Amino acid sequence: MDTPQGSEAEFIVKYRQEYYDLSKFMHKHPGGINTLKGLNQADMTARFMKAPPHSDAAMYLMKEYKVKPEDTRVPKTKARHQARRVDNGQDSQEQEQQQQQPREPEDKNNNQLDESMEHLVDWSKAMLPQIANITTCYDEWVHKPVDRPLRLFGPWYLEMLTKTPWWLVPTFWIPVIMWCAWEDIYSSWQDKSQLAVFIGYFLFGVLLWTFLEYTLHRWVFHIKLESNSGPWICTFHFMIHGLHHKVPFDPMRLVFPPLPGAFLAMLIYTPLSYFLIQPRIVLSGALAGYLCYDMMHYYLHYGNPSFRHIVHMKRYHYQHHFTHQDLGYGISSPLWDVVFKTRIHLRKLKYQLRWS
């Protein structure tokens, strides 16, 4: 591989008449870094056109890595300016014939980049107060991803509360789960006949979480927004989930902050506790399911899975982000996507994807 994960070495590619530095994007690429092999200092147009069509969101994201013509990274000499073409199974004569022929109409997603909408906001300022100013085109803007730092609040003490390192989530929630379940675990070990009951209710809690995950993701996080949606609903949507679709690679906003999470957990648990049998065991199972979901979500964005099922899950979640934002709401499990017919069907690959 030309550039390993985490390397800051330049990875310059040419697409049509423009240059892009993909060095900071390679390990984030939904198609894996091995699909970019051999492209450093090369013209990737031919391979790009042979690949499955890229979505509008993917093409919009591509602009983030564009290199200006005056940038020193752009090849200056004639030899480097005519970046070498990647071998695509055609000889040079065939390529020359193709260049001379009129270009056939192409899929728009592989032919042009969307016009940027980022002039609508000021990225040097807090983003949340600006959402009220772009409500008429908010839904379109928020689903056009970028790869840049985002400040949500102006005051540092509020901004700090919106950023969460992944390790803080298990540090907070594992003791809470143990506290909720400890008394029942202890009694189950004292009375073996109760062990099966404990396991049953605990697994029910995990299943309940997968349903809550799907429900919240589909009907709350992806609430339908229109051009006439008010500023409050747009601002609320951006704060709880929209920012994740706008900046999907922000490592400090891939897991949910524990304190708001605890508040939501109590908000959901309190009414359910009046109807559930063994509510504390169910709560511990649901929280365990949530913990697995949050860790899995982080890993799907920044991990390099080798196990086939996890690779499939990563591809599935990336399809939700960049292609099918109205499908694929299940993250830790596709169960409810199957039940509610929102499943994403992935094409079969001829090789294993890698992200490092």
C-alpha angles and dihedrals in degrees: 000000000000097000126019123222113282094019118136093205113128118262105189120184132175122225114184103314098335134085128222133191107217097175093111094040104049099090090043095052109122089218094055130247094273090069087062095051114135095012099107108122088358139118105251097183096104095048091043092054092049092051122089109280114279117232125248089253092053092049091049091051090052090070089067090073099044115132118217116238092244092052113116090230092067111095109255106185119081092243093054094036088061090061114206115262120239113245108258100170096272128108122233093259092058090048091052090050090051092050091052094049121086110265115253119231107276136202104278092230092063095039109054144010121243118254109264117254095188092102086076091075138035109240092194091066136060108289103207096069089050096058092080088063096058103042094125092062100019097111092055094043097049092054093055102087126216133186106226140102115283126200112203102185133027101223111074094224092059093042090052091058091058095059120077129177111221095242092061092068098062090037089059103034104041093066090045091052092048091049092051094049103031099093092048092044091052094049091046092056090049091051111034092194088068094054095081090048091052093049091048095053091042092054089046087057090052090050090047089054093053088055092048090048092054094042095050093043095049105035103026108026092039099037111162111261127194134194089261095050109131125251093250095057092045092048091048091049092050093049097050101037116337093083090057091058092044095050103020094166099057102122093199094058102047096092129051118255109252099230097054086041091056090050092052091046092055091044091056097036099051098067093036091054089070091060104034127086111227092007095180092058091046089049092051090050092048091049090048088052090049092050091052090048094052094046091046092050091054092047093049089058100041108016131097103222121194098177107098096229093052091047087054091049092051092051089045093053093045089053088056090052101044109021117012106034090159092055138049100051094159113090106166092032136012090210098108092040086061093046095048095036097243096120120138114225111215123207118243117258128221093213141027116266120230131194100192 
